[in-house]
């Protein structure tokens, strides 16, 4: 079973940057596609970005394209989300999730979830 833990929580001003990390607990993590999702106050959980197990395929929500970059280091068993040009509407709890297949933007298709990390962007 894969256990995930997010880190990189922060409070930044609009225009700032943060790097979030998703750490997998086992080496089998490298065989999983990983997605990042977020849930803002009073909102439903939404897709942000995903990366295949090999790292060769990535997918982004339109709202974050050009600002967010997902990457993975399978040697370190981590997936990172670099978030730049932050906006107040990016304020949310960010979750990483894993599934043993290809990338997906659907939360229900992910088997394992982390506890989430808070990102707060002030105007």
PDB file of C-alpha atoms in Angstrom:
ATOM      1  CA  UNK A   1       0.000   0.000   0.000  1.00  0.00           C
ATOM      2  CA  UNK A   2       1.259   3.435  -0.908  1.00  0.00           C
ATOM      3  CA  UNK A   3       1.210   6.150   1.708  1.00  0.00           C
ATOM      4  CA  UNK A   4       1.551   9.740   0.590  1.00  0.00           C
ATOM      5  CA  UNK A   5       2.611  12.836   2.482  1.00  0.00           C
ATOM      6  CA  UNK A   6       2.512  16.367   1.152  1.00  0.00           C
ATOM      7  CA  UNK A   7       4.796  19.160   2.292  1.00  0.00           C
ATOM      8  CA  UNK A   8       5.493  22.730   1.286  1.00  0.00           C
ATOM      9  CA  UNK A   9       2.653  24.454   3.082  1.00  0.00           C
ATOM     10  CA  UNK A  10       2.928  28.193   2.943  1.00  0.00           C
ATOM     11  CA  UNK A  11       1.396  31.635   2.983  1.00  0.00           C
ATOM     12  CA  UNK A  12       2.589  33.927   0.205  1.00  0.00           C
ATOM     13  CA  UNK A  13       1.623  37.150  -1.492  1.00  0.00           C
ATOM     14  CA  UNK A  14       0.114  37.202  -4.944  1.00  0.00           C
ATOM     15  CA  UNK A  15       2.783  36.731  -7.561  1.00  0.00           C
ATOM     16  CA  UNK A  16       4.897  34.586  -5.298  1.00  0.00           C
ATOM     17  CA  UNK A  17       5.971  30.964  -5.663  1.00  0.00           C
ATOM     18  CA  UNK A  18       5.891  27.747  -3.687  1.00  0.00           C
ATOM     19  CA  UNK A  19       7.128  24.219  -4.243  1.00  0.00           C
ATOM     20  CA  UNK A  20       4.971  21.399  -2.960  1.00  0.00           C
ATOM     21  CA  UNK A  21       6.291  17.898  -2.528  1.00  0.00           C
ATOM     22  CA  UNK A  22       4.507  14.561  -2.425  1.00  0.00           C
ATOM     23  CA  UNK A  23       6.551  11.830  -0.813  1.00  0.00           C
ATOM     24  CA  UNK A  24       5.688   8.195  -1.470  1.00  0.00           C
ATOM     25  CA  UNK A  25       6.351   5.644   1.211  1.00  0.00           C
ATOM     26  CA  UNK A  26       7.533   2.738  -0.926  1.00  0.00           C
ATOM     27  CA  UNK A  27       9.567   2.121  -4.030  1.00  0.00           C
ATOM     28  CA  UNK A  28       6.427   0.897  -5.800  1.00  0.00           C
ATOM     29  CA  UNK A  29       5.432   4.567  -5.826  1.00  0.00           C
ATOM     30  CA  UNK A  30       7.507   4.862  -8.966  1.00  0.00           C
ATOM     31  CA  UNK A  31       4.958   2.629 -10.728  1.00  0.00           C
ATOM     32  CA  UNK A  32       2.076   4.990 -10.006  1.00  0.00           C
ATOM     33  CA  UNK A  33       0.750   7.982 -11.840  1.00  0.00           C
ATOM     34  CA  UNK A  34       0.386  10.912  -9.456  1.00  0.00           C
ATOM     35  CA  UNK A  35      -2.076  13.742  -9.506  1.00  0.00           C
ATOM     36  CA  UNK A  36      -2.350  16.989  -7.598  1.00  0.00           C
ATOM     37  CA  UNK A  37      -5.775  18.257  -6.645  1.00  0.00           C
ATOM     38  CA  UNK A  38      -6.945  21.199  -4.576  1.00  0.00           C
ATOM     39  CA  UNK A  39      -9.971  22.190  -2.594  1.00  0.00           C
ATOM     40  CA  UNK A  40     -10.606  25.827  -1.853  1.00  0.00           C
ATOM     41  CA  UNK A  41     -12.954  27.200   0.815  1.00  0.00           C
ATOM     42  CA  UNK A  42     -16.517  26.257  -0.048  1.00  0.00           C
ATOM     43  CA  UNK A  43     -15.452  24.594  -3.282  1.00  0.00           C
ATOM     44  CA  UNK A  44     -15.326  21.058  -4.600  1.00  0.00           C
ATOM     45  CA  UNK A  45     -12.037  19.266  -5.026  1.00  0.00           C
ATOM     46  CA  UNK A  46     -10.594  20.054  -8.441  1.00  0.00           C
ATOM     47  CA  UNK A  47      -7.853  18.669 -10.625  1.00  0.00           C
ATOM     48  CA  UNK A  48      -4.609  20.621 -10.888  1.00  0.00           C
ATOM     49  CA  UNK A  49      -1.984  18.455 -12.596  1.00  0.00           C
ATOM     50  CA  UNK A  50      -0.928  14.860 -13.124  1.00  0.00           C
ATOM     51  CA  UNK A  51       2.176  12.975 -14.190  1.00  0.00           C
ATOM     52  CA  UNK A  52       2.630   9.443 -15.456  1.00  0.00           C
ATOM     53  CA  UNK A  53       4.771   6.870 -13.682  1.00  0.00           C
ATOM     54  CA  UNK A  54       7.583   7.434 -16.175  1.00  0.00           C
ATOM     55  CA  UNK A  55       7.295  11.200 -15.974  1.00  0.00           C
ATOM     56  CA  UNK A  56       6.941  11.419 -19.742  1.00  0.00           C
ATOM     57  CA  UNK A  57       3.271  12.404 -19.735  1.00  0.00           C
ATOM     58  CA  UNK A  58       1.866  15.393 -17.884  1.00  0.00           C
ATOM     59  CA  UNK A  59      -1.547  17.005 -17.817  1.00  0.00           C
ATOM     60  CA  UNK A  60      -2.658  20.346 -16.385  1.00  0.00           C
ATOM     61  CA  UNK A  61      -5.899  22.111 -15.637  1.00  0.00           C
ATOM     62  CA  UNK A  62      -6.401  25.113 -17.902  1.00  0.00           C
ATOM     63  CA  UNK A  63      -6.414  27.418 -14.886  1.00  0.00           C
ATOM     64  CA  UNK A  64      -2.815  26.563 -13.989  1.00  0.00           C
ATOM     65  CA  UNK A  65      -1.160  26.000 -17.358  1.00  0.00           C
ATOM     66  CA  UNK A  66       1.972  28.070 -17.693  1.00  0.00           C
ATOM     67  CA  UNK A  67       2.159  28.710 -13.928  1.00  0.00           C
ATOM     68  CA  UNK A  68       2.366  25.236 -12.403  1.00  0.00           C
ATOM     69  CA  UNK A  69       4.884  22.519 -13.252  1.00  0.00           C
ATOM     70  CA  UNK A  70       4.663  18.927 -12.097  1.00  0.00           C
ATOM     71  CA  UNK A  71       7.749  16.728 -12.026  1.00  0.00           C
ATOM     72  CA  UNK A  72       8.932  13.553 -10.387  1.00  0.00           C
ATOM     73  CA  UNK A  73      12.136  11.982  -9.179  1.00  0.00           C
ATOM     74  CA  UNK A  74      11.608   8.266  -8.935  1.00  0.00           C
ATOM     75  CA  UNK A  75      14.969   7.773  -7.274  1.00  0.00           C
ATOM     76  CA  UNK A  76      13.789   9.959  -4.401  1.00  0.00           C
ATOM     77  CA  UNK A  77      10.202   8.680  -4.564  1.00  0.00           C
ATOM     78  CA  UNK A  78       8.829  12.207  -4.804  1.00  0.00           C
ATOM     79  CA  UNK A  79       6.561  14.214  -7.038  1.00  0.00           C
ATOM     80  CA  UNK A  80       6.829  17.980  -6.906  1.00  0.00           C
ATOM     81  CA  UNK A  81       4.527  20.770  -7.921  1.00  0.00           C
ATOM     82  CA  UNK A  82       6.194  24.079  -8.624  1.00  0.00           C
ATOM     83  CA  UNK A  83       3.636  26.834  -8.438  1.00  0.00           C
ATOM     84  CA  UNK A  84       4.497  30.303  -9.720  1.00  0.00           C
ATOM     85  CA  UNK A  85       2.640  33.562 -10.205  1.00  0.00           C
ATOM     86  CA  UNK A  86       0.281  32.650  -7.407  1.00  0.00           C
ATOM     87  CA  UNK A  87      -3.149  34.242  -7.316  1.00  0.00           C
ATOM     88  CA  UNK A  88      -5.556  34.591  -4.387  1.00  0.00           C
ATOM     89  CA  UNK A  89      -7.856  32.090  -6.118  1.00  0.00           C
ATOM     90  CA  UNK A  90      -5.110  29.483  -5.802  1.00  0.00           C
ATOM     91  CA  UNK A  91      -5.739  29.440  -2.060  1.00  0.00           C
ATOM     92  CA  UNK A  92      -6.685  25.873  -1.178  1.00  0.00           C
ATOM     93  CA  UNK A  93      -5.648  22.672   0.482  1.00  0.00           C
ATOM     94  CA  UNK A  94      -3.526  20.809  -2.037  1.00  0.00           C
ATOM     95  CA  UNK A  95      -3.619  17.021  -2.146  1.00  0.00           C
ATOM     96  CA  UNK A  96      -1.527  14.502  -4.016  1.00  0.00           C
ATOM     97  CA  UNK A  97      -2.982  11.181  -5.068  1.00  0.00           C
ATOM     98  CA  UNK A  98      -1.691   8.040  -6.773  1.00  0.00           C
ATOM     99  CA  UNK A  99      -3.130   5.453  -9.122  1.00  0.00           C
ATOM    100  CA  UNK A 100      -1.461   2.415 -10.728  1.00  0.00           C
ATOM    101  CA  UNK A 101      -2.422   3.418 -14.263  1.00  0.00           C
ATOM    102  CA  UNK A 102      -2.064   6.418 -16.516  1.00  0.00           C
ATOM    103  CA  UNK A 103      -2.785  10.025 -15.733  1.00  0.00           C
ATOM    104  CA  UNK A 104      -6.329  11.052 -14.945  1.00  0.00           C
ATOM    105  CA  UNK A 105      -8.069  14.260 -13.960  1.00  0.00           C
ATOM    106  CA  UNK A 106     -10.826  12.436 -12.071  1.00  0.00           C
ATOM    107  CA  UNK A 107     -10.411  12.234  -8.285  1.00  0.00           C
ATOM    108  CA  UNK A 108     -12.488   9.042  -8.094  1.00  0.00           C
ATOM    109  CA  UNK A 109      -9.916   7.212 -10.214  1.00  0.00           C
ATOM    110  CA  UNK A 110      -7.144   7.621  -7.651  1.00  0.00           C
ATOM    111  CA  UNK A 111      -6.592   4.941  -5.058  1.00  0.00           C
ATOM    112  CA  UNK A 112      -4.352   6.657  -2.512  1.00  0.00           C
ATOM    113  CA  UNK A 113      -4.441  10.158  -1.067  1.00  0.00           C
ATOM    114  CA  UNK A 114      -2.302  12.294   1.169  1.00  0.00           C
ATOM    115  CA  UNK A 115      -3.630  14.437   4.013  1.00  0.00           C
ATOM    116  CA  UNK A 116      -3.178  17.711   2.160  1.00  0.00           C
ATOM    117  CA  UNK A 117      -1.102  20.839   2.613  1.00  0.00           C
ATOM    118  CA  UNK A 118      -2.424  24.388   2.889  1.00  0.00           C
ATOM    119  CA  UNK A 119      -1.522  27.098   0.404  1.00  0.00           C
ATOM    120  CA  UNK A 120      -2.719  30.601   1.193  1.00  0.00           C
ATOM    121  CA  UNK A 121      -2.235  33.495  -1.201  1.00  0.00           C
ATOM    122  CA  UNK A 122      -2.882  37.039  -0.058  1.00  0.00           C
ATOM    123  CA  UNK A 123      -3.650  39.907  -2.403  1.00  0.00           C
TER     124      UNK A 123
END
